[in-house]
PDB file of C-alpha atoms in Angstrom:
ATOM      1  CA  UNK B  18     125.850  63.052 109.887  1.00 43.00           C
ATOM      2  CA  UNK B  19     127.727  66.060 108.781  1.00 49.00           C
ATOM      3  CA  UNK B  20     126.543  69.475 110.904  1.00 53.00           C
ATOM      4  CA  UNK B  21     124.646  72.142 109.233  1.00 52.00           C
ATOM      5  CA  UNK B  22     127.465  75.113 108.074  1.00 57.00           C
ATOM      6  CA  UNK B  23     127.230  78.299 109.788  1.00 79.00           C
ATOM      7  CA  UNK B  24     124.824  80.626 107.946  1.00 85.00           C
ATOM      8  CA  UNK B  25     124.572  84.389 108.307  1.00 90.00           C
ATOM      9  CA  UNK B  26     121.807  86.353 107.651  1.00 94.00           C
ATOM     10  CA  UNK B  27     122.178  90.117 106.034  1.00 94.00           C
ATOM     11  CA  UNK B  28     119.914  92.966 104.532  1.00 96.00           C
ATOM     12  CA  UNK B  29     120.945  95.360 102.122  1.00 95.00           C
ATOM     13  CA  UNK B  30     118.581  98.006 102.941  1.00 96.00           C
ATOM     14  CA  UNK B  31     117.801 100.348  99.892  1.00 95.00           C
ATOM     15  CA  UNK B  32     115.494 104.000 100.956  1.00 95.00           C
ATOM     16  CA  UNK B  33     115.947 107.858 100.767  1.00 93.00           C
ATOM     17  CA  UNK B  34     119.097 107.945 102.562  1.00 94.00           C
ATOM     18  CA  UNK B  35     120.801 105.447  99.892  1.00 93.00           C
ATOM     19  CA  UNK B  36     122.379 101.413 100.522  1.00 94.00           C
ATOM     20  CA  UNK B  37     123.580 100.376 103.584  1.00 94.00           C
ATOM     21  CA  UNK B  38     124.332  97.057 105.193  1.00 94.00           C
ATOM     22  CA  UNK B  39     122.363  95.221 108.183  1.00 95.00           C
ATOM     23  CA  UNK B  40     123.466  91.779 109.433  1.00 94.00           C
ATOM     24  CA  UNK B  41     120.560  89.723 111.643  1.00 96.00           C
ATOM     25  CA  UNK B  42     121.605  87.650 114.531  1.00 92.00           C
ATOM     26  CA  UNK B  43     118.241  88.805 116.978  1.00 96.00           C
ATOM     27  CA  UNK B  44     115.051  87.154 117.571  1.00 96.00           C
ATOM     28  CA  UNK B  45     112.684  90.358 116.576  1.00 97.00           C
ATOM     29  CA  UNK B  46     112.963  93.559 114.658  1.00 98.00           C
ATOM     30  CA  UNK B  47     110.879  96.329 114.397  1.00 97.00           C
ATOM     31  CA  UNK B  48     110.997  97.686 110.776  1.00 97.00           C
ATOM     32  CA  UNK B  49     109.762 101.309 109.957  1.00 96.00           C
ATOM     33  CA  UNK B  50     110.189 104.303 109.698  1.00 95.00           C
ATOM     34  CA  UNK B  51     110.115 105.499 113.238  1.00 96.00           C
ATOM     35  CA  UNK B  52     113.403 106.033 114.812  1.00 96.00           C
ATOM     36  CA  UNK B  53     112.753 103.729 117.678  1.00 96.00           C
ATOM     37  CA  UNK B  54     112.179 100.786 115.407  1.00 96.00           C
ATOM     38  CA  UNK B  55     115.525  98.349 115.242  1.00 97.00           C
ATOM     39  CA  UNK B  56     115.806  98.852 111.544  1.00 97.00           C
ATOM     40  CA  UNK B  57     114.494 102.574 110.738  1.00 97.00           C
ATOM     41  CA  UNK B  58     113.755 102.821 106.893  1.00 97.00           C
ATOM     42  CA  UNK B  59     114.066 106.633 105.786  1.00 95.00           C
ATOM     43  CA  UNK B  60     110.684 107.272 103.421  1.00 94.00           C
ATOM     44  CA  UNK B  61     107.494 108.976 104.255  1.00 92.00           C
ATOM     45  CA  UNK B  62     105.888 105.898 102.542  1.00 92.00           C
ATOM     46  CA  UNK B  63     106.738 103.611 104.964  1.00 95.00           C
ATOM     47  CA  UNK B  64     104.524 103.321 107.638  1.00 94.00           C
ATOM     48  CA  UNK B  65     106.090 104.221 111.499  1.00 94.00           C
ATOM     49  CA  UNK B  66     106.011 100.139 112.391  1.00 95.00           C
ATOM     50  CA  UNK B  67     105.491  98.800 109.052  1.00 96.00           C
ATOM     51  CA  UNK B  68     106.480  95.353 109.772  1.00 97.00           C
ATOM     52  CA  UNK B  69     108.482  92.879 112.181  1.00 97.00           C
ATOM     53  CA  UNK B  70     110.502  90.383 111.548  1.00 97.00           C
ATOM     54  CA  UNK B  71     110.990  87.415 113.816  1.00 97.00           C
ATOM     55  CA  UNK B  72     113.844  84.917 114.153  1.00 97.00           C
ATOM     56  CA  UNK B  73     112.795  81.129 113.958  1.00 96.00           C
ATOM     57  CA  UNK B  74     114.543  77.636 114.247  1.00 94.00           C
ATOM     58  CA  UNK B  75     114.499  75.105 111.541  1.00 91.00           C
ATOM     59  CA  UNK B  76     114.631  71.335 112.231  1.00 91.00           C
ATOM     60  CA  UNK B  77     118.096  70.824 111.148  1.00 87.00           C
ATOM     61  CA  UNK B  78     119.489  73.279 113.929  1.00 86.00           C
ATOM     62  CA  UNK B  79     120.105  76.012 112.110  1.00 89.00           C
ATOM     63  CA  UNK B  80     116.758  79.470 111.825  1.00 93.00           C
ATOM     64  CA  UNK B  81     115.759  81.647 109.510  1.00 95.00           C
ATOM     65  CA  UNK B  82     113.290  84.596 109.615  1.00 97.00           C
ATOM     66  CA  UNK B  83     109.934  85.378 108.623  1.00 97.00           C
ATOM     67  CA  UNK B  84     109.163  89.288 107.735  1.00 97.00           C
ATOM     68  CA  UNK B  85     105.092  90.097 108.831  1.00 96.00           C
ATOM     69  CA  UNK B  86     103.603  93.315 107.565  1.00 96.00           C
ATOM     70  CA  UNK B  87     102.530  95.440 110.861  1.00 94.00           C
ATOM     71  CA  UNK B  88     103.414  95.628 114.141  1.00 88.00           C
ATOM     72  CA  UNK B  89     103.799  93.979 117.182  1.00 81.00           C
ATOM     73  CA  UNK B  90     100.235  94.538 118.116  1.00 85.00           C
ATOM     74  CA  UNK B  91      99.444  93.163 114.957  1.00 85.00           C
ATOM     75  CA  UNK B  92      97.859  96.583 113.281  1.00 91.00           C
ATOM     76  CA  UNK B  93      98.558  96.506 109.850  1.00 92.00           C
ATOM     77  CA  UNK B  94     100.958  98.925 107.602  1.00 92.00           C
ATOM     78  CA  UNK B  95      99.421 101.745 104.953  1.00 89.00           C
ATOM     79  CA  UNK B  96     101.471 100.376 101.863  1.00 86.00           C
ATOM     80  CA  UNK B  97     101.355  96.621 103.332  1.00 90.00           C
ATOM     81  CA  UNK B  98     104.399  94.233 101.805  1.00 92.00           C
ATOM     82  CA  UNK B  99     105.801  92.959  98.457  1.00 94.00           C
ATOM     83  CA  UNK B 100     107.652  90.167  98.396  1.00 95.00           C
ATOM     84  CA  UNK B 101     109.077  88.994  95.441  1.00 94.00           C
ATOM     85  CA  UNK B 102     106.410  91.112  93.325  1.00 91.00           C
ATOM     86  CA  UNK B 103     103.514  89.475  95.637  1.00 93.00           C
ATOM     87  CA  UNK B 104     101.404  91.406  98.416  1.00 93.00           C
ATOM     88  CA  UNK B 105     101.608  89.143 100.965  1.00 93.00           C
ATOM     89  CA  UNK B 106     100.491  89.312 104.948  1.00 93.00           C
ATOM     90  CA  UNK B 107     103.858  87.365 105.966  1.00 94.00           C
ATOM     91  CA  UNK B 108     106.409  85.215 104.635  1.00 97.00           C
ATOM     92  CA  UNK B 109     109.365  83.202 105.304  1.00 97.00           C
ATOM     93  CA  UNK B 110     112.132  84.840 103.868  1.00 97.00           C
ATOM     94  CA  UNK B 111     115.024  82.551 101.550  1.00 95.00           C
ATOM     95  CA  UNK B 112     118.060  83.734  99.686  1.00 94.00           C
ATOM     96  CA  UNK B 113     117.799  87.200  97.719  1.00 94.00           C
ATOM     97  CA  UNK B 114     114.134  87.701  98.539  1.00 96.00           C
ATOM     98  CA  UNK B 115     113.108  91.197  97.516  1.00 96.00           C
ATOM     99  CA  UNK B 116     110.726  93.158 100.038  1.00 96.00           C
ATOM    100  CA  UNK B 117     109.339  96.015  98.389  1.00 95.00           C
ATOM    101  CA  UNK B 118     108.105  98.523 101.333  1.00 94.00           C
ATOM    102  CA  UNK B 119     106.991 101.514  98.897  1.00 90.00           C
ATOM    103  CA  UNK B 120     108.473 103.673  96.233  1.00 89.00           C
ATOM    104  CA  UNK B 121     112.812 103.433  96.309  1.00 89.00           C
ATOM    105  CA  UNK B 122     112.366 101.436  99.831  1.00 94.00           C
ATOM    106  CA  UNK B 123     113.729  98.318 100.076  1.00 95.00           C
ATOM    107  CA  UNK B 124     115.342  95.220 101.451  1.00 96.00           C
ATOM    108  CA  UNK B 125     117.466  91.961 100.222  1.00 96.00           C
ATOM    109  CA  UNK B 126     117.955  89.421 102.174  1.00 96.00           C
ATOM    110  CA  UNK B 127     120.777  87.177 101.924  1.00 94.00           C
ATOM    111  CA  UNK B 128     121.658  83.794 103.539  1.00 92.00           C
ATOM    112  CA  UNK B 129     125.354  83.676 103.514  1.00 87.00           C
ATOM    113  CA  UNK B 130     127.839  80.957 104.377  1.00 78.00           C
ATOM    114  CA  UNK B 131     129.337  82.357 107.865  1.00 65.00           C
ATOM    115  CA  UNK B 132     133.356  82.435 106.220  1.00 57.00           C
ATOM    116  CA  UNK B 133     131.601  84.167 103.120  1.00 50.00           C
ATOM    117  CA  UNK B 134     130.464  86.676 105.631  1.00 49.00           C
ATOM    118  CA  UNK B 135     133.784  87.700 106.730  1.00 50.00           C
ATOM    119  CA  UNK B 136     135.453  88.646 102.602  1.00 55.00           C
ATOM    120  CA  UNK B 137     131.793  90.298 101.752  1.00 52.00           C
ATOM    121  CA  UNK B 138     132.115  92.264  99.026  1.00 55.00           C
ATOM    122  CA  UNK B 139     128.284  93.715  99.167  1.00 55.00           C
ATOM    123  CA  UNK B 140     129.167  95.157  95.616  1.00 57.00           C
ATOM    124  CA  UNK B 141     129.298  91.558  94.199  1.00 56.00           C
ATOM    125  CA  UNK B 142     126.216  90.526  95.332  1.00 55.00           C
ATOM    126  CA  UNK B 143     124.027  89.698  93.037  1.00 57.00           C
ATOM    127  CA  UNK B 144     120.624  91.935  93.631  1.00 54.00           C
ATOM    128  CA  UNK B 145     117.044  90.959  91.908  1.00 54.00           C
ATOM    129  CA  UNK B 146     115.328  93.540  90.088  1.00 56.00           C
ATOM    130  CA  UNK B 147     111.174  94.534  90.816  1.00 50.00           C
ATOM    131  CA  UNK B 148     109.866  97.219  89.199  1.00 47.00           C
ATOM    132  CA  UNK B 149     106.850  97.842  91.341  1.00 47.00           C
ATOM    133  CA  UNK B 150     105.226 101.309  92.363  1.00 50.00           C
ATOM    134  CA  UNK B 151     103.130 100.391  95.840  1.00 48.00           C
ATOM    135  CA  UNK B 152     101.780 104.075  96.564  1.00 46.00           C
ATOM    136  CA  UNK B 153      98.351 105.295  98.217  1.00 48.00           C
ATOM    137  CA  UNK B 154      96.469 107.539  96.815  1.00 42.00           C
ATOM    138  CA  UNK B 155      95.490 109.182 100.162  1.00 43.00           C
ATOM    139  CA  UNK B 156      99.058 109.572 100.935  1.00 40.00           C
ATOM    140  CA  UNK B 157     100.323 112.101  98.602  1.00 38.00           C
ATOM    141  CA  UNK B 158     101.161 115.496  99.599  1.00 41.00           C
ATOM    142  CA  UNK B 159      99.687 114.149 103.275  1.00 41.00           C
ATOM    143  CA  UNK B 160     102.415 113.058 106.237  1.00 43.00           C
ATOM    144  CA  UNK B 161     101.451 110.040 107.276  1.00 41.00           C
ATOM    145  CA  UNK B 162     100.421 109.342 111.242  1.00 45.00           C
ATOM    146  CA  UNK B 163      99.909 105.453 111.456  1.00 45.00           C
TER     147      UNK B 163
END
């Protein structure tokens, strides 16, 4: 039986402070927008731990991750998650999911071939389109302290 290729796993991260680049190879991240979490999203509509994603094996060998609105202790974001256009509690992310954190915040994810990884052109990449406005009511014109 042939082995399972070499897969990488990579973020485009979209917020205020424009498109940048994140490649996964950890077991947890904190994602918010406090500057302590492991991938800090700049936007006062993202909550300060607004979600976590955790690294998990498949049965062929090879892992993938699964993206859970709140934090480690499990209390729960302001704006919660889209994924893929659907509020949902957690998920297990696959190629070019779309996780929509709040207004002009968010994140691709990409399951790349590990030699594909290497001649990345993240300008080639082909990104999904949502068109979805997640904003509180009770958050405008108020800083946020969750």
């Amino acid at each position: 039986m042939a082995s399972e290729p070499k897969q990488s796993h990579l973020l485009i991260i979209e917020d205020d402070k424009g498109q940048r680049h994140f490649t996964l190879d950890g077991s947890v991240y904190t994602i918010g927008r406090d500057v302590k979490c492991d991938i800090c999203l700049a936007s006062l509509f993202v909550s300060r731990r607004h979600a976590t994603l955790v690294k998990l094996p498949k049965e062929n060998g090879s892992y993938f991750y699964r993206i859970q609105d709140g934090s480690l202790k499990g209390k729960p974001s302001v704006n919660g998650l889209l994924v893929n256009g659907h509020k949902l509690q957690g998920h297990d992310l696959q190629n070019k999911d779309v996780v929509v954190f709040g207004p002009s915040v968010r994140i691709i994810y990409f399951v790349l071939e590990e030699d594909a990884l290497a001649n990345l052109d993240p300008d080639d990449l082909e990104i999904p389109e949502f068109d979805v406005t997640l904003i509180d009511p009770r958050m405008v014109g108020v800083a946020s302290e969750d």
